[in-house]
mmCIF file of C-alpha atoms in Angstrom:
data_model
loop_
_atom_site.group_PDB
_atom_site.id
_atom_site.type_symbol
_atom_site.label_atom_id
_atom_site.label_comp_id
_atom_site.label_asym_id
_atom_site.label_seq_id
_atom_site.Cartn_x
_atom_site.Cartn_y
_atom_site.Cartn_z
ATOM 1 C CA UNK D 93 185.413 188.242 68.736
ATOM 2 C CA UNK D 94 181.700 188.335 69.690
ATOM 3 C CA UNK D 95 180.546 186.111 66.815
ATOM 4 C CA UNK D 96 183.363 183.212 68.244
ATOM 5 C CA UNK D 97 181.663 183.903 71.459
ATOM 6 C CA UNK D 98 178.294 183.691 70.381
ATOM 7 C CA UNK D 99 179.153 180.598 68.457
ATOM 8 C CA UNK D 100 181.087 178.279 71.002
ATOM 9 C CA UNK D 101 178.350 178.896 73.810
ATOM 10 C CA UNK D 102 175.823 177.646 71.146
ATOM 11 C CA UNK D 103 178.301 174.442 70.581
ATOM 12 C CA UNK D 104 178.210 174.116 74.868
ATOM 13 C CA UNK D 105 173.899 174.227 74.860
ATOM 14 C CA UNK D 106 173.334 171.412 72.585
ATOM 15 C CA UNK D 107 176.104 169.606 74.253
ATOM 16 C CA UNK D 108 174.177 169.851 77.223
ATOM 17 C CA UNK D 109 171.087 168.453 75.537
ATOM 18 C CA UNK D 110 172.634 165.722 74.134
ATOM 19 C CA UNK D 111 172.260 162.297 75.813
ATOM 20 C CA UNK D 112 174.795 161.041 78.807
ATOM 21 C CA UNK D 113 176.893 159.105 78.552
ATOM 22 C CA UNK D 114 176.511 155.228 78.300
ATOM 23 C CA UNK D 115 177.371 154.271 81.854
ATOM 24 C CA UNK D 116 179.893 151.388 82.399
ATOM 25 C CA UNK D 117 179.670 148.707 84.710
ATOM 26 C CA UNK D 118 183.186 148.211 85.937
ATOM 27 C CA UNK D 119 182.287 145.448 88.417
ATOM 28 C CA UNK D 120 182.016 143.047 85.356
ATOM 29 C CA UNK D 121 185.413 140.566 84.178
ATOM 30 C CA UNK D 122 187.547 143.021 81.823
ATOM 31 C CA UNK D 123 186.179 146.263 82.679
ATOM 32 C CA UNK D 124 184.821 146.476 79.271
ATOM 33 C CA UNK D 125 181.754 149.440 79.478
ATOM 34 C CA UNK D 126 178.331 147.389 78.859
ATOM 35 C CA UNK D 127 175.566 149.676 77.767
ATOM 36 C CA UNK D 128 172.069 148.676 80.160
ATOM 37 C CA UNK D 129 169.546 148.593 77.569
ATOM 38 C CA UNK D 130 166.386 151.193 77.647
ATOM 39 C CA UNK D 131 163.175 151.448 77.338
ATOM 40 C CA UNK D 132 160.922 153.839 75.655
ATOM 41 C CA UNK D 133 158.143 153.955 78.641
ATOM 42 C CA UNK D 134 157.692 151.163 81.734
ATOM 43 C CA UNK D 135 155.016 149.383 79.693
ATOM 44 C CA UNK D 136 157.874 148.360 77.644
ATOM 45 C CA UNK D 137 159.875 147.170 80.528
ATOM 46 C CA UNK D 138 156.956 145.251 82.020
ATOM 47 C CA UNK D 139 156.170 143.298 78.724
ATOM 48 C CA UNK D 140 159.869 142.458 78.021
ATOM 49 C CA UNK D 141 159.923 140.711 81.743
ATOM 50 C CA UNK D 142 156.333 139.335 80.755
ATOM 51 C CA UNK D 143 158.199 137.518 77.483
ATOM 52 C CA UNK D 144 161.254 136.459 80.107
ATOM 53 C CA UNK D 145 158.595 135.297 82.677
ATOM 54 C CA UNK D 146 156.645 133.070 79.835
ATOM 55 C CA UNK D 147 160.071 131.649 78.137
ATOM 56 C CA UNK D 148 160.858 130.609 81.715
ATOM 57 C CA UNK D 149 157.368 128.926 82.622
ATOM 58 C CA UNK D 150 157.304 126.854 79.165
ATOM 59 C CA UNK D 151 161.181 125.772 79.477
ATOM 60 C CA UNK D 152 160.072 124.319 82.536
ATOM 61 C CA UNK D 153 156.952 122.875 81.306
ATOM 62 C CA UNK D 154 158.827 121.237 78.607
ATOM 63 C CA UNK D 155 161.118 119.921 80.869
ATOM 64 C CA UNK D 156 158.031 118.415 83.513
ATOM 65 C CA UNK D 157 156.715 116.679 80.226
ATOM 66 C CA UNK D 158 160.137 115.267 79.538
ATOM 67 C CA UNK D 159 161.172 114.316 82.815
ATOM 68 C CA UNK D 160 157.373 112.579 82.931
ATOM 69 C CA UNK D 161 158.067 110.550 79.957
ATOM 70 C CA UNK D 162 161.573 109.242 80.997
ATOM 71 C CA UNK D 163 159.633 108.014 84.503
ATOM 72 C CA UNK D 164 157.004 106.193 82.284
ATOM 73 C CA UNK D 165 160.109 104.456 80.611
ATOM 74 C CA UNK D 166 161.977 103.626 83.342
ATOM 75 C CA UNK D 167 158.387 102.148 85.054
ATOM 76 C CA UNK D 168 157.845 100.417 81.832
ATOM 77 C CA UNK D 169 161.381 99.129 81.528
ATOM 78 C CA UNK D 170 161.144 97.784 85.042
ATOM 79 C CA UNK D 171 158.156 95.986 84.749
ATOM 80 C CA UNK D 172 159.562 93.938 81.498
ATOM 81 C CA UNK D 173 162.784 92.978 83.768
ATOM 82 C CA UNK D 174 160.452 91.681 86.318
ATOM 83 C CA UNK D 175 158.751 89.857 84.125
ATOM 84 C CA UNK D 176 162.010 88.018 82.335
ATOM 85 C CA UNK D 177 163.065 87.667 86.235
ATOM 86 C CA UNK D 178 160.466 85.366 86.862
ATOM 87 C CA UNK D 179 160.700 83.808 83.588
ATOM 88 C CA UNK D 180 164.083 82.887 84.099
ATOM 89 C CA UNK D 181 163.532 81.843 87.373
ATOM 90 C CA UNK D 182 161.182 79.373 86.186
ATOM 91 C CA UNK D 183 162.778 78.148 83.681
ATOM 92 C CA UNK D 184 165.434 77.568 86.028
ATOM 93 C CA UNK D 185 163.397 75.824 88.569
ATOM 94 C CA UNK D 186 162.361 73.267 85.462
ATOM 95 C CA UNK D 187 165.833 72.926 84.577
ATOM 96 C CA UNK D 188 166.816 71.786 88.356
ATOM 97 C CA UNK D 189 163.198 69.588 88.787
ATOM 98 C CA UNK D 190 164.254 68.157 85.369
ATOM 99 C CA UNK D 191 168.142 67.134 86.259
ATOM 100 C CA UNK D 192 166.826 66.306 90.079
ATOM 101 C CA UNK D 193 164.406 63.974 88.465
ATOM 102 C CA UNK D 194 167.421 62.560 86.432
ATOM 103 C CA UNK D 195 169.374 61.823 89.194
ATOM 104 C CA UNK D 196 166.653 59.818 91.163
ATOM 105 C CA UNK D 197 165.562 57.947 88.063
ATOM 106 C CA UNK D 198 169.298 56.506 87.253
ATOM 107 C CA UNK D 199 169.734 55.850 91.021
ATOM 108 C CA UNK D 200 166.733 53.742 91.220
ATOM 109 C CA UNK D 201 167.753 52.033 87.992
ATOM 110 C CA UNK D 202 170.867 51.124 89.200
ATOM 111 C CA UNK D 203 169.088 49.633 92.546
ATOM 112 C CA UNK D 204 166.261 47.453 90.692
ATOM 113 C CA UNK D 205 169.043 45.922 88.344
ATOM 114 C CA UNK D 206 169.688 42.948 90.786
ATOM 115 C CA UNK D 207 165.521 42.281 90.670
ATOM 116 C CA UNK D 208 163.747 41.258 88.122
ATOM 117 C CA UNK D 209 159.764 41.547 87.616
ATOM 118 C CA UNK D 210 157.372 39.953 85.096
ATOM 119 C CA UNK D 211 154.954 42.503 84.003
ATOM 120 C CA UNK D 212 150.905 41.170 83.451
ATOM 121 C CA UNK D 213 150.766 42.416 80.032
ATOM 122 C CA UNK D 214 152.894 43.583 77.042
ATOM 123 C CA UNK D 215 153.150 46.702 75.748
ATOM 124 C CA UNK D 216 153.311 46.766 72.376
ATOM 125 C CA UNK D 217 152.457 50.367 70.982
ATOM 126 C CA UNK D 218 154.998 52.304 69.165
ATOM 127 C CA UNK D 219 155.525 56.498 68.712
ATOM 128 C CA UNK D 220 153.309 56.353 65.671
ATOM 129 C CA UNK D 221 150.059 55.075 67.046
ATOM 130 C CA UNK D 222 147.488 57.391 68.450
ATOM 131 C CA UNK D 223 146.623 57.937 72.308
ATOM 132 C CA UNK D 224 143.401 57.686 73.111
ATOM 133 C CA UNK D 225 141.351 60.814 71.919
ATOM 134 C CA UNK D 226 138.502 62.401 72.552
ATOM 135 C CA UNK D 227 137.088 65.056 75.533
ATOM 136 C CA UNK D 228 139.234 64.807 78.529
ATOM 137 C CA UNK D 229 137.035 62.882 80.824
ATOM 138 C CA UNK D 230 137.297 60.236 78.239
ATOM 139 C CA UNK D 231 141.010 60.645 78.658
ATOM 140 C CA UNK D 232 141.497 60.049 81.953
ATOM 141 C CA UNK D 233 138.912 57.190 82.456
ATOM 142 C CA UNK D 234 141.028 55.475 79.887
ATOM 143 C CA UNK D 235 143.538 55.963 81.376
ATOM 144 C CA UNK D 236 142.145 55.144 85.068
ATOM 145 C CA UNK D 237 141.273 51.431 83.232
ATOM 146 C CA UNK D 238 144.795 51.083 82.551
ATOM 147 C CA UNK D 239 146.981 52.036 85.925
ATOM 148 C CA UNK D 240 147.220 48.172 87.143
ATOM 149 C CA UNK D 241 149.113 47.635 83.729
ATOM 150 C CA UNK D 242 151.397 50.986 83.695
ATOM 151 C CA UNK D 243 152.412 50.041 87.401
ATOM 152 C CA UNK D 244 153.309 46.533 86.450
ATOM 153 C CA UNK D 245 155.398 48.001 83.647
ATOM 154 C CA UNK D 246 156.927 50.808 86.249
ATOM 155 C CA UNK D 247 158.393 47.940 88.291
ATOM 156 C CA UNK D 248 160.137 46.384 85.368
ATOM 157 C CA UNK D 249 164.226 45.987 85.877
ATOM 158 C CA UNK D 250 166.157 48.584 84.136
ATOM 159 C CA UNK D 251 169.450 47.147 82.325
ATOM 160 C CA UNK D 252 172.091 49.137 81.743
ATOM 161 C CA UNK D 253 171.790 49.164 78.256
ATOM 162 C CA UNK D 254 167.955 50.639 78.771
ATOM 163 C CA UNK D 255 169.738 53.400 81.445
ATOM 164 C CA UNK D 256 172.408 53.995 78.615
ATOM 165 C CA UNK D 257 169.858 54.516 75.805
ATOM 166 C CA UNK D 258 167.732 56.969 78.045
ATOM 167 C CA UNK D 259 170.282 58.938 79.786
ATOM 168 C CA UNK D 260 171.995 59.465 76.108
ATOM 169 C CA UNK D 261 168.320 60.603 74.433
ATOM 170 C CA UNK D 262 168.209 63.182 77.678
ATOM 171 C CA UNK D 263 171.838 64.252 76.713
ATOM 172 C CA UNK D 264 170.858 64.915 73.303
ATOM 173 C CA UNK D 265 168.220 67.399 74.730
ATOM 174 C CA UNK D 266 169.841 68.704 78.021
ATOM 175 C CA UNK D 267 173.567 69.348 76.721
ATOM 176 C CA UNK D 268 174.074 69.148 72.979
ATOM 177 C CA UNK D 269 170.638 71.301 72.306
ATOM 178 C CA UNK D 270 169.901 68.357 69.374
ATOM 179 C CA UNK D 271 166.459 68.803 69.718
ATOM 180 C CA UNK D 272 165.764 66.900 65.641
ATOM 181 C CA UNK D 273 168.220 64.076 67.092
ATOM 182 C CA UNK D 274 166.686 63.515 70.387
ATOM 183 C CA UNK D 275 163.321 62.888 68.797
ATOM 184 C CA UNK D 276 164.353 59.743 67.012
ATOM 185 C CA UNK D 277 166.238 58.791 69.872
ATOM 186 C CA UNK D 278 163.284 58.958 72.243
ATOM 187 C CA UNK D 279 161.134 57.403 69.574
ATOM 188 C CA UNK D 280 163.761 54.353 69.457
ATOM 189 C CA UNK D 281 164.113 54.133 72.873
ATOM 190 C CA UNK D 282 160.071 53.979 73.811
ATOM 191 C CA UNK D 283 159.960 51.150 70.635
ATOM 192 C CA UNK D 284 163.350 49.321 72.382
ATOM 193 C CA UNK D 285 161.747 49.150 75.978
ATOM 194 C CA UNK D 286 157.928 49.788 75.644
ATOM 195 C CA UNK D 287 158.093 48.262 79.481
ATOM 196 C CA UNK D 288 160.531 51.204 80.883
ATOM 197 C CA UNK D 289 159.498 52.882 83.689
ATOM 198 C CA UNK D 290 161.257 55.683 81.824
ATOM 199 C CA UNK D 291 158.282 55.438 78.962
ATOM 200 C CA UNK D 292 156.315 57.701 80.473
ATOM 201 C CA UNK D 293 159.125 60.968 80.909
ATOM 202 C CA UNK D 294 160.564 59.437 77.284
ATOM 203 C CA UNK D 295 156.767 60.291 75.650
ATOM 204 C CA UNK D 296 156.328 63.510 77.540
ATOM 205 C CA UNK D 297 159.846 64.830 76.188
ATOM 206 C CA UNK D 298 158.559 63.742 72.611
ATOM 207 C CA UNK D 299 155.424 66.000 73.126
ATOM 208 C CA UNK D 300 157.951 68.449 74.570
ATOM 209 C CA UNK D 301 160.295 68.790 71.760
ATOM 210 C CA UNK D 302 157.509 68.178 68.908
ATOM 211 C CA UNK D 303 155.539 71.438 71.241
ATOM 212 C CA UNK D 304 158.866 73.149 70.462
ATOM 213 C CA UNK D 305 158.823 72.557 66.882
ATOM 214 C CA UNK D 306 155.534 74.190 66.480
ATOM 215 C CA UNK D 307 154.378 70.289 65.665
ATOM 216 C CA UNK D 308 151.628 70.690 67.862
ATOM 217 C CA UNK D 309 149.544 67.358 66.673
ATOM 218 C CA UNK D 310 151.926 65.199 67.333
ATOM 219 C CA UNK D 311 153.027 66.809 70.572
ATOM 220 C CA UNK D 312 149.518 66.651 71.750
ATOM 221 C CA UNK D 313 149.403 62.670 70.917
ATOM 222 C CA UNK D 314 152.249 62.236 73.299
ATOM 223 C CA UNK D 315 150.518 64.205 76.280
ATOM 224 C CA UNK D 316 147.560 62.243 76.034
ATOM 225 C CA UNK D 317 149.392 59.095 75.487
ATOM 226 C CA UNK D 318 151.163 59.859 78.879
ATOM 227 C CA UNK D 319 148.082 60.938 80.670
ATOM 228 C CA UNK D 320 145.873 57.792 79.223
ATOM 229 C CA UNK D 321 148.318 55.131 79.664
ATOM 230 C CA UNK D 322 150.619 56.460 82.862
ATOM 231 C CA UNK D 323 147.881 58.019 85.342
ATOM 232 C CA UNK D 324 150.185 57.484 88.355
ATOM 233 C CA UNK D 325 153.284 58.865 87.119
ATOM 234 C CA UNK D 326 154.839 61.674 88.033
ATOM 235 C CA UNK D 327 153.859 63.334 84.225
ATOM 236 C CA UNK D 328 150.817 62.976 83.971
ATOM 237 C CA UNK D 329 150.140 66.590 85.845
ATOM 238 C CA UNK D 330 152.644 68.300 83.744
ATOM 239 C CA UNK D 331 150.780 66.513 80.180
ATOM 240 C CA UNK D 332 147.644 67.295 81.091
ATOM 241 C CA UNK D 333 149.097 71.176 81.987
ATOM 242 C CA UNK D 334 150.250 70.801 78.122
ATOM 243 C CA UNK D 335 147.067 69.779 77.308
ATOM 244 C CA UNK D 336 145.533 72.794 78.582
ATOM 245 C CA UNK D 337 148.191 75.043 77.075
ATOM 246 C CA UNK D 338 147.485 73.560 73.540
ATOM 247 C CA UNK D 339 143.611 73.702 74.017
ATOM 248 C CA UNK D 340 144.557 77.807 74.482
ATOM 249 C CA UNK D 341 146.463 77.992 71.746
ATOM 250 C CA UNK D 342 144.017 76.316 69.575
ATOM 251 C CA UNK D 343 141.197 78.435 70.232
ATOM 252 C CA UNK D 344 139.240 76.061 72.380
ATOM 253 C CA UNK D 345 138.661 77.535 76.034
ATOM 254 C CA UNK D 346 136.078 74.988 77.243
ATOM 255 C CA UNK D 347 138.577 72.236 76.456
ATOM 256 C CA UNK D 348 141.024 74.104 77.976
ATOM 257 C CA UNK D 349 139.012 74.327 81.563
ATOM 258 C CA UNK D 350 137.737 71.059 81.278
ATOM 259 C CA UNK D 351 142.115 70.014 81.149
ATOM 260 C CA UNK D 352 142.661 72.363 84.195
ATOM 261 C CA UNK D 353 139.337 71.066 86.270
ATOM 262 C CA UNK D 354 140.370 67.539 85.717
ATOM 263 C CA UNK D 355 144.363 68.463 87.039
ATOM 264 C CA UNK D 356 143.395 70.311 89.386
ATOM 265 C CA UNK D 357 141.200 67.447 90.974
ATOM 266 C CA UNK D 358 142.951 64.471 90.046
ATOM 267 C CA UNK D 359 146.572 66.364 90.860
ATOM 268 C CA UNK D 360 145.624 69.074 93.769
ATOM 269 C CA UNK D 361 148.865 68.915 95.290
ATOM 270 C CA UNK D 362 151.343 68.957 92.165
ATOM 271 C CA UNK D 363 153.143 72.379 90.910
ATOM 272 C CA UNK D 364 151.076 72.069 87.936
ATOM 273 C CA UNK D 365 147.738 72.219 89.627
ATOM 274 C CA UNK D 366 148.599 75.944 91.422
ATOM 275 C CA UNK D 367 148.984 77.488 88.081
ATOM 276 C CA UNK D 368 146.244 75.732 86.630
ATOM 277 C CA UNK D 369 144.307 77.185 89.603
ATOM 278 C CA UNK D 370 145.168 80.847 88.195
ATOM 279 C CA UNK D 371 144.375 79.754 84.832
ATOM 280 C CA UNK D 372 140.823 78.987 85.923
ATOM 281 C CA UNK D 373 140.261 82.477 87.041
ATOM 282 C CA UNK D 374 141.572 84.019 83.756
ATOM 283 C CA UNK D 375 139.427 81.528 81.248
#
């Protein structure tokens, strides 16, 4: 009896040395007993919330650096719509100065039919002949030599067939996007009516649609041909702007200023000469 004695207190002391418990925490969903985890010393404890701490600060780090580099896209993504913006709104603007210029033309055709005008010379040069070339000054004092003849040739009657052949060479550019038709149809109509006060917008929409095809000889032939041989009309700011623009893209700044000095003072108050103006400060 003593030795069951002996023996079940001995069972009771290591019981009592044993470690408690795990204790549950019944305030969590399902009651289920969660064990809190331990630590051998504090040390421990303090370099586990270290390793929480330092997850924490780099997770948010990461996140600054990714946030940062979304606002550098969204600045960068803004600043190409403004840019297309204002593209389109100038391209726009051309569009309506081009159809506005349309209009008045065929109105004042339709006018002048009932006079008729005999113009002091003849112009006979076709699409295929060179413009005067040369620096630009030479350009424009040829041109200058020439403005009694051009106006002459500006007050010449428009017939209906001339207003036909124009407006349908315009079409061909305007709505059907024919850009390789419209060039022989301008080309026919400048040989048809050399006389046309529509010559000089029927050569600078050659030089437009050969600029277009990358055909940039011939396009610069027409600009010059418009600024040499129509110094008062209305395209001779906008060639000469070409001009420029075809100097830069050639490689040849000095001709390029020398364009933009000589639109800007023969033109100051045209569209053309403000953005040659902001060209000169870039060059």
């Amino acid at each position: 009896m003593k030795k069951y004695l002996v023996t079940a207190l001995s069972v009771i002391s290591i019981a009592s040395w044993a470690d408690p418990a795990p204790v549950a925490d019944l305030s969590r969903a399902g009651g289920g007993a969660i064990q809190t985890p331990k630590y051998a010393s504090t040390a421990d404890r303090i370099a586990a919330l270290e390793r929480i701490v330092e997850a924490r600060a780099n997770a948010q780090v990461a996140m600054q650096q990714q946030v940062s580099a979304l606002l550098d896209e969204v600045s960068e993504l803004r600043g190409v719509t403004e840019m297309h913006s204002y593209k389109l709104e100038e391209i726009l603007q051309q569009q309506r100065n081009i159809y506005q210029e349309i209009d008045r033309r065929l109105g004042s055709g339709a006018t002048s039919g009932s006079t008729s005008a005999t113009p002091t010379s003849q112009n006979t040069a076709t699409p295929a002949e060179q413009a005067p070339t040369g620096n630009p000054a030479a350009l424009v004092n040829a041109g200058e030599t020439q403005a009694a003849e051009t106006t002459a040739s500006a007050a010449a009657s428009s017939s209906p067939s001339e207003n036909d052949t124009y407006e349908s060479a315009v079409n061909l550019v305007l709505k059907d996007r024919n850009y390789d038709a419209a060039i022989p149809a301008f080309e026919n109509f400048v040989r048809s009516y050399p006389d046309s006060s529509y010559a000089p917008n029927a050569y600078y929409w050659l030089g437009q649609l050969f600029f277009t095809k990358n055909e940039l000889l011939k396009a610069k032939a027409q600009f010059e041909r418009v600024v040499a041989q129509y110094p008062q009309s209305a395209k001779a700011a906008d060639s000469l702007a070409k001009l420029g623009q075809l100097a830069e893209r050639e490689g040849d700044t000095a001709a390029a200023k020398q364009f933009y000095q000589l639109l800007v003072s023969k033109y100051p108050q045209s569209k053309p000469a403000k953005a040659a103006k902001a060209k000169l400060e870039t060059l």
